[in-house]
Amino acid sequence: MSGQSQQSDTGFRPLNPSDQVLLAIDQEIRRDGNHGSHCGFALELHGELDITALQNSLSELQADFPALSSRLEQRGKTFGWKTIDDPIPFHHYPCPEHTGSIAEFQHNTMLSILNNGTTIDQSAPLQFHLIDGDSRRLLLLHWFHPLLDARGVKLILDYLVSGKRQRYTAKDFSLIDQRLKRWSLWETLKMAWNGKQYNDHIDRLNSDLPTPGSIGKQQLQCINQSFSTEQTVTIQQLAKQTVGMGYHSIYYIGCLMRALHRVGMAVKNDAICVPYAFNLRQPNAPVPVLGNHVSVLFSQAPHSVIENREQLFKHLSKQYAQTIRQGQDYSFIPWMWIGRWMSLEKYGKVLRQQRGGGERGSVWFSDIGELRFPSDTLFGATICGVRHLCILTSPPSFAVLFGQFQGRLNIAYNFLQPDIDSDWVHSVNRTLQQELLNDSNAL
Amino acid sequence: MEIRTPLRQFVLTELIYCDDINVFDDDEDLLEAGLDSMGIMRLIMFAEREFKVTLPDTEVEPDSVRSINALIGWIEEHRK
């Protein structure tokens, strides 16, 4: 039904339905005065990095994936990537001689890169930034979200260190379009109906928000929390005991709801609603590299349920199991297909707003799971940590991103200032640690 | 009803990626191969639908889902 070619011979690559969702969100972010839906994934590197080899690899990457050097273009109602043949941008930030704190220099440089974007028609889909330090450097992959999802960025890193690059250059396709093609018209309509019912159900309760939001241009800030390997093992065991092995992310969401409930949010309504993306990519599959292949699910609980930890996890597990059992996880896909024919402004509203006009999502959430690279090194340097960044809409102006690397759970709190106060984020962090470790004396 | 063939087909083509499903051994570690929490949920739904069994969430243990053979053992146990 929607099987159009991803790459035409004119070098124009149309967005898939999931990319279009991210483009609508990009427009919402720009309407707030910020620089669109940009994300960052940074590797902490220890030891000597062979910069020449890295730059050579970027040229090879570009040759294999021309859409990585392109600009967004609109043709009629279709948006897509028009190849421009410029090199993939690579910027190097030497450490100033008289800098106070190197960690602060690196952190502020990263934030400044994301806070100083360009207009939509000038936004490079992917850029690399090398930020020097003393023993540790940061290599930041900065991407424009309509280009690809976080798993795609991980695949680009895999490609750079892989000796078998042909694995990543095989057939390119949209998993969303592929899924749509599997269904008959009747099945598609049934899915769309399921999606509407699911959304209506979520919209019965108005969501709490950390800020009323939208006061004009703001600055992205980020606070990182890393757990020890021992703490991470404890958290994983607690997750399994509390919600079972199949509900890993639900444990994080429940703990986050509890922390937000305990700390309190600026706009208090009926419930906390946490939207999260599920990825249609198969774990470890090397293709497709480009494109977003995600759909949306929600976890929602009223305050009366959140108050009781045991009751909350029962509620969330049941909600999640029901969603999967009833096939509601795929039910947004037909709507994403229809969304391509809406104006971006209308689509943005549909995606964000509840019937009553409030923001549906109380917070942005992501769990990218355990990150494993094919090699521990990248062009001679050892990969010793990862960081995540994303610009978001206002409201909710607050994103909590979970990920695990080398057996350690990491949380990145991304938030917009002055919408969100950093003291409040520190309070949420302290309370979330207690909830994850189920220990009020955890700190 | 035979379990192995449809189960292999579903797990290896829908839930995890492997270059060649014919060389994937039935004792190979599925969790190492990338079976994640959402994959486990989908697997339970698939088994319940296809093999007419009920697999309790409380029994979702690493040992039950570790390999194709472990999964077959788990499903068989509930078909009795």
XYZ file of C-alpha atoms in Angstrom:
523
model
C 0.000 0.000 0.000
C 2.859 2.356 0.633
C 5.750 0.547 -0.930
C 7.631 3.351 -2.542
C 11.282 3.197 -3.379
C 13.535 4.551 -0.638
C 16.225 5.828 -2.980
C 15.418 7.058 -6.448
C 18.026 7.575 -9.154
C 17.796 11.346 -8.668
C 19.359 11.033 -5.218
C 16.108 11.821 -3.434
C 15.252 9.538 -0.524
C 11.646 10.019 0.699
C 11.000 9.895 4.436
C 9.241 6.781 5.694
C 6.113 7.143 7.938
C 8.203 6.920 11.112
C 10.704 9.536 9.851
C 7.707 11.795 9.201
C 6.655 11.517 12.865
C 10.117 12.761 13.840
C 9.883 15.575 11.291
C 6.567 16.700 12.795
C 8.205 16.665 16.238
C 11.163 18.617 14.796
C 8.718 21.305 13.677
C 7.118 21.398 17.123
C 10.560 21.936 18.686
C 11.345 24.709 16.194
C 8.005 26.359 16.981
C 9.264 26.656 20.580
C 12.246 28.617 19.246
C 14.778 25.778 19.560
C 16.837 24.145 16.832
C 14.792 21.106 15.927
C 14.984 17.430 16.735
C 18.727 16.891 17.100
C 20.264 14.084 19.099
C 23.728 13.221 20.309
C 25.404 9.957 21.075
C 28.899 10.395 22.500
C 31.609 7.817 23.021
C 34.175 8.387 25.756
C 37.498 7.342 24.273
C 40.689 6.566 26.148
C 44.111 6.499 24.475
C 45.363 7.612 21.066
C 42.715 7.968 18.367
C 43.871 7.680 14.741
C 42.028 10.743 13.416
C 43.179 10.232 9.814
C 41.800 6.686 9.793
C 38.533 7.963 11.270
C 38.219 10.669 8.606
C 39.003 8.179 5.837
C 36.283 5.948 7.215
C 33.801 8.809 7.108
C 34.501 9.190 3.377
C 33.834 5.468 2.911
C 30.689 5.771 5.003
C 29.464 8.591 2.810
C 30.224 6.648 -0.356
C 28.194 3.706 0.955
C 25.347 5.860 2.326
C 24.994 9.003 0.165
C 21.925 10.120 2.148
C 24.285 10.920 5.043
C 25.416 13.918 3.021
C 22.163 15.568 2.092
C 19.622 18.190 2.992
C 15.928 17.880 3.691
C 13.772 18.862 0.744
C 10.026 19.035 0.136
C 8.549 17.881 -3.184
C 4.785 18.400 -3.176
C 3.634 16.760 0.048
C 6.655 14.454 0.205
C 9.698 15.224 2.321
C 12.988 13.500 1.681
C 16.797 13.689 1.678
C 18.405 15.245 -1.382
C 22.038 14.206 -1.768
C 24.474 17.138 -1.909
C 27.886 15.391 -2.022
C 29.530 17.541 0.681
C 31.736 15.552 3.062
C 30.142 14.387 6.312
C 31.087 17.258 8.671
C 33.910 16.482 11.094
C 34.805 19.113 13.702
C 37.697 18.973 16.146
C 37.640 20.921 19.423
C 41.088 21.142 21.030
C 41.101 21.629 24.769
C 41.929 25.269 25.661
C 45.219 25.621 27.566
C 43.782 27.507 30.506
C 40.519 25.775 31.001
C 39.268 25.290 34.558
C 37.790 21.822 34.343
C 38.296 19.579 31.334
C 35.141 17.605 32.107
C 33.197 20.856 32.191
C 34.766 21.980 28.885
C 33.727 18.711 27.218
C 30.223 18.756 28.673
C 29.616 22.404 27.766
C 31.010 21.924 24.251
C 28.627 19.029 23.664
C 25.653 21.033 24.877
C 26.680 24.056 22.857
C 26.781 21.921 19.687
C 23.216 20.787 20.260
C 21.998 24.193 21.374
C 23.322 25.984 18.290
C 21.605 24.398 15.343
C 20.678 25.676 11.913
C 17.530 26.120 9.885
C 15.841 22.963 8.679
C 17.057 23.269 5.079
C 20.653 23.722 6.288
C 20.677 20.950 8.919
C 23.304 18.306 8.128
C 21.754 14.907 8.799
C 24.878 13.588 10.546
C 27.971 15.291 11.961
C 30.973 14.066 13.931
C 32.594 16.167 16.669
C 35.816 15.212 18.417
C 36.161 17.016 21.755
C 39.626 16.769 23.297
C 40.382 16.190 26.956
C 43.373 15.011 28.946
C 43.115 11.238 29.102
C 39.582 10.970 27.716
C 38.168 12.431 24.520
C 34.560 12.536 23.434
C 33.484 11.557 19.951
C 29.996 12.972 19.474
C 27.729 11.683 16.715
C 25.219 14.445 16.253
C 22.264 13.561 14.093
C 19.046 15.074 12.837
C 16.357 12.708 14.102
C 14.260 12.346 10.911
C 17.350 10.669 9.376
C 17.558 7.646 11.655
C 16.844 6.277 15.136
C 19.366 5.565 17.902
C 19.820 1.960 16.780
C 20.769 3.246 13.333
C 23.454 5.435 14.910
C 24.743 2.378 16.764
C 24.904 0.573 13.386
C 26.970 3.415 11.941
C 29.458 2.960 14.780
C 29.422 -0.807 14.166
C 30.089 -0.137 10.475
C 33.086 2.096 11.308
C 34.801 -0.595 13.385
C 33.662 -3.599 11.357
C 35.875 -5.586 9.038
C 32.762 -6.771 7.172
C 31.237 -3.537 5.953
C 29.253 -5.195 3.176
C 26.912 -6.526 5.926
C 25.662 -2.960 6.439
C 25.270 -1.967 2.825
C 22.815 -4.675 1.839
C 19.305 -3.811 0.743
C 17.867 -0.673 2.348
C 14.177 -0.662 3.259
C 11.564 0.685 5.673
C 10.396 -1.831 8.274
C 7.237 0.256 8.769
C 6.373 0.052 5.052
C 7.263 -3.636 5.067
C 4.894 -4.243 8.000
C 2.101 -2.300 6.257
C 2.521 -4.375 3.105
C 1.923 -7.579 5.105
C -1.570 -6.541 6.097
C -4.703 -6.674 3.975
C -6.856 -3.551 3.794
C -9.196 -5.112 6.365
C -6.326 -5.860 8.765
C -4.973 -2.334 8.330
C -8.382 -0.827 9.144
C -8.694 -3.096 12.178
C -5.248 -1.979 13.366
C -6.171 1.673 12.865
C -9.363 1.151 14.883
C -7.320 -0.530 17.663
C -4.965 2.442 17.623
C -7.827 4.889 18.017
C -9.287 2.911 20.926
C -5.856 2.751 22.565
C -5.352 6.503 22.234
C -8.882 7.277 23.467
C -8.228 5.111 26.503
C -4.972 6.925 27.304
C -6.667 10.311 26.842
C -9.311 9.593 29.498
C -6.802 10.748 32.116
C -5.011 14.082 31.873
C -1.246 13.858 32.237
C 0.973 15.529 34.826
C 3.721 17.719 33.410
C 7.024 18.933 34.836
C 6.361 22.373 33.315
C 3.510 24.242 31.619
C 6.145 24.846 28.940
C 6.688 26.866 25.808
C 8.180 30.154 26.938
C 10.358 30.593 23.854
C 13.933 29.558 23.087
C 15.620 27.561 25.827
C 18.901 25.775 26.498
C 19.369 22.026 26.596
C 21.055 20.767 29.755
C 22.075 17.269 30.695
C 22.858 15.484 33.975
C 24.346 11.980 33.813
C 24.014 9.271 36.426
C 26.085 6.108 36.273
C 25.592 3.081 38.523
C 28.351 0.712 39.614
C 28.369 -2.819 38.210
C 27.220 -4.132 41.630
C 24.324 -1.668 41.745
C 23.416 -2.556 38.159
C 23.267 -6.273 39.023
C 21.023 -5.429 41.993
C 18.727 -3.318 39.788
C 18.472 -6.071 37.172
C 17.655 -8.659 39.854
C 15.018 -6.372 41.337
C 13.534 -5.772 37.882
C 13.247 -9.504 37.309
C 11.732 -10.168 40.757
C 9.298 -7.254 40.495
C 8.025 -7.421 36.927
C 9.574 -10.547 35.387
C 12.197 -11.003 32.761
C 10.044 -9.894 29.845
C 9.248 -6.478 31.296
C 12.715 -5.017 31.786
C 11.885 -1.432 30.622
C 8.617 -1.466 32.571
C 10.648 -1.594 35.798
C 12.503 1.586 34.815
C 9.237 3.293 33.829
C 7.544 2.319 37.103
C 10.483 3.569 39.167
C 10.504 6.811 37.176
C 6.754 7.295 37.766
C 7.265 6.745 41.482
C 10.149 9.236 41.572
C 8.155 11.892 39.678
C 5.138 11.295 41.908
C 7.222 11.624 45.086
C 9.121 14.716 43.965
C 6.040 16.303 42.387
C 5.523 18.028 39.059
C 4.621 21.621 38.260
C 1.349 20.655 36.567
C -0.529 18.044 38.548
C -3.384 16.222 36.852
C -4.847 12.692 36.996
C -1.957 10.473 35.973
C 1.606 10.103 34.790
C 1.897 8.985 31.181
C 5.221 7.780 29.772
C 5.396 7.362 25.994
C 8.105 5.083 24.700
C 9.169 3.930 21.289
C 9.495 0.315 20.334
C 11.845 -0.515 17.537
C 10.898 -2.835 14.703
C 14.563 -3.589 14.005
C 15.709 -7.085 14.885
C 18.424 -7.091 17.536
C 21.872 -7.411 15.935
C 20.521 -7.099 12.399
C 22.991 -4.995 10.366
C 20.272 -3.509 8.139
C 18.520 -1.191 7.641
C 21.020 1.451 8.774
C 19.110 4.570 7.738
C 15.561 5.556 8.579
C 13.519 5.483 11.765
C 11.780 2.174 12.398
C 9.918 2.937 15.590
C 6.326 3.083 16.724
C 4.892 4.404 19.978
C 3.489 2.810 23.131
C 2.325 4.358 26.401
C 2.587 3.410 30.049
C 0.080 5.263 32.160
C -0.931 5.102 35.811
C -3.166 7.290 37.992
C -1.698 8.685 41.220
C -3.784 6.375 43.403
C -1.985 3.421 41.789
C 1.480 5.012 41.717
C 1.352 5.517 45.480
C 1.589 1.783 46.075
C 4.787 0.348 44.571
C 3.544 -3.241 44.396
C 0.207 -2.251 42.922
C 1.913 0.018 40.367
C 4.142 -2.716 38.952
C 1.206 -5.128 38.739
C -0.760 -2.448 36.898
C 2.062 -1.602 34.452
C 2.914 -5.241 33.735
C -0.743 -6.041 33.055
C -1.101 -2.943 30.857
C 1.998 -3.892 28.855
C 1.012 -7.563 28.467
C -2.479 -6.543 27.328
C -1.013 -4.127 24.785
C 1.139 -6.862 23.258
C -1.548 -9.569 23.486
C -4.092 -7.347 21.715
C -1.605 -6.324 19.052
C -1.940 -2.667 20.030
C 1.816 -2.191 19.768
C 1.479 -2.185 15.981
C -1.736 -0.200 15.897
C -0.064 3.187 15.391
C 1.552 2.085 12.158
C -1.551 2.704 9.983
C -1.924 6.118 11.624
C 1.677 6.957 10.831
C 0.949 6.101 7.208
C -2.110 8.400 7.200
C -0.106 11.105 9.015
C 2.090 11.640 5.962
C -0.795 13.435 4.293
C -1.397 15.843 7.153
C 0.296 19.214 7.433
C 3.246 18.979 9.821
C 1.560 21.462 12.158
C -1.640 19.431 12.417
C 0.311 16.179 12.688
C 2.411 17.593 15.517
C -0.739 18.512 17.453
C -2.297 15.083 16.880
C 0.869 13.394 18.116
C 1.231 15.501 21.236
C -2.120 16.732 22.437
C -4.797 14.980 24.434
C -8.459 15.624 23.706
C -8.524 18.237 26.465
C -5.610 20.076 24.852
C -2.901 19.106 27.342
C 0.358 17.351 26.486
C -0.089 13.543 26.413
C 3.425 12.558 27.501
C 4.493 13.576 31.021
C 8.113 12.951 30.129
C 10.173 11.517 27.259
C 11.609 8.088 27.969
C 13.998 5.774 26.180
C 15.744 2.529 27.068
C 18.345 1.465 24.528
C 19.302 -1.612 26.578
C 22.811 -3.078 26.747
C 25.115 -1.594 24.112
C 27.622 -4.026 22.633
C 30.076 -2.943 19.948
C 31.880 -5.421 17.676
C 35.152 -4.128 19.109
C 36.213 -2.455 22.366
C 38.343 -0.017 20.392
C 37.662 2.654 17.793
C 40.621 3.577 15.567
C 43.121 2.752 18.328
C 41.243 4.307 21.259
C 39.366 2.271 23.859
C 35.626 2.918 24.193
C 35.053 3.418 27.914
C 31.691 5.129 28.189
C 28.649 6.448 26.352
C 26.415 9.513 26.741
C 23.060 10.418 25.228
C 21.520 13.752 24.374
C 18.278 14.874 22.786
C 16.461 18.154 22.307
C 12.792 17.917 23.123
C 9.487 19.707 22.999
C 8.287 22.109 25.653
C 6.343 20.698 27.483
C 7.403 18.218 28.797
C 10.949 19.667 28.496
C 12.288 16.620 30.362
C 13.682 13.355 28.976
C 15.068 10.365 30.873
C 17.229 8.070 28.747
C 18.386 4.686 30.067
C 21.206 2.599 28.642
C 23.689 0.016 29.826
C 27.339 -0.212 28.806
C 30.010 -2.604 30.078
C 27.662 -3.850 32.797
C 26.848 -0.381 34.146
C 23.431 1.250 33.974
C 23.537 4.887 32.846
C 20.774 7.459 32.987
C 20.927 10.713 31.032
C 18.520 13.416 32.180
C 18.021 15.877 29.320
C 16.023 18.998 30.098
C 15.316 22.507 28.893
C 16.260 25.525 30.963
C 14.742 27.719 32.272
C 11.634 25.505 31.943
C 13.125 22.896 34.267
C 15.189 23.689 37.326
C 18.346 21.591 37.772
C 17.672 21.210 41.534
C 14.400 19.503 40.652
C 16.271 17.150 38.275
C 18.759 16.292 41.048
C 15.818 15.499 43.344
C 14.266 13.246 40.715
C 17.646 11.542 40.256
C 18.091 10.885 43.982
C 14.548 9.542 44.318
C 14.844 7.439 41.166
C 18.028 5.841 42.503
C 16.158 4.876 45.666
C 13.295 3.445 43.643
C 15.547 1.493 41.269
C 17.459 -0.005 44.201
C 14.227 -0.271 46.252
C 16.102 1.197 49.171
C 15.351 4.496 50.860
C 18.906 4.411 52.297
C 20.485 3.842 48.886
C 22.291 7.177 48.767
C 1.682 -30.667 16.512
C 5.332 -30.257 15.676
C 6.911 -27.348 17.549
C 10.515 -27.095 16.408
C 10.115 -25.886 12.825
C 7.544 -23.102 13.378
C 9.273 -22.030 16.600
C 12.684 -21.833 14.913
C 11.185 -19.936 12.016
C 9.506 -17.384 14.291
C 12.410 -16.863 16.675
C 15.113 -16.666 14.035
C 13.286 -14.591 11.453
C 11.053 -12.356 13.611
C 12.819 -11.929 16.949
C 16.537 -12.153 16.385
C 18.716 -11.722 13.384
C 21.077 -14.393 12.179
C 22.854 -14.395 8.839
C 21.795 -17.963 8.011
C 19.010 -19.604 9.997
C 20.028 -23.054 8.747
C 23.308 -22.931 10.649
C 21.821 -21.649 13.928
C 22.122 -24.451 16.457
C 19.169 -25.335 18.685
C 21.415 -25.066 21.747
C 22.826 -21.664 20.839
C 22.274 -18.884 23.369
C 19.302 -16.764 22.249
C 19.909 -14.064 24.863
C 23.463 -13.638 23.586
C 22.070 -13.588 20.044
C 19.920 -10.576 20.938
C 16.580 -11.859 22.233
C 15.345 -8.895 24.286
C 12.492 -8.342 26.722
C 9.991 -7.342 24.063
C 11.075 -10.345 22.004
C 10.381 -12.624 24.965
C 6.879 -11.190 25.285
C 6.209 -11.732 21.586
C 7.555 -15.243 21.860
C 5.138 -16.084 24.693
C 2.207 -14.704 22.680
C 3.282 -16.702 19.636
C 3.655 -19.963 21.585
C 0.282 -19.509 23.303
C -1.450 -18.847 20.005
C 0.274 -21.475 17.871
C 0.691 -24.312 20.354
C -2.390 -23.744 22.531
C -0.519 -23.496 25.820
C -0.445 -20.982 28.656
C 3.043 -19.905 29.644
C 2.901 -18.062 32.985
C 4.843 -14.800 33.138
C 6.220 -15.925 36.506
C 8.073 -18.757 34.785
C 9.943 -16.487 32.371
C 13.439 -17.378 33.518
C 16.706 -17.163 31.576
C 16.856 -20.972 31.624
C 13.402 -21.254 29.988
C 14.240 -19.012 27.050
C 18.004 -19.596 26.737
C 17.863 -21.698 23.550
C 15.461 -23.215 21.038
C 15.759 -26.554 22.880
C 15.059 -24.895 26.247
C 11.993 -23.200 24.772
C 10.706 -26.462 23.338
C 11.151 -28.101 26.763
C 9.240 -25.265 28.429
C 6.373 -25.400 25.942
C 6.195 -29.229 26.071
C 5.971 -29.106 29.849
C 2.818 -26.999 29.616
C 1.252 -29.041 26.850
C 1.108 -32.152 29.050
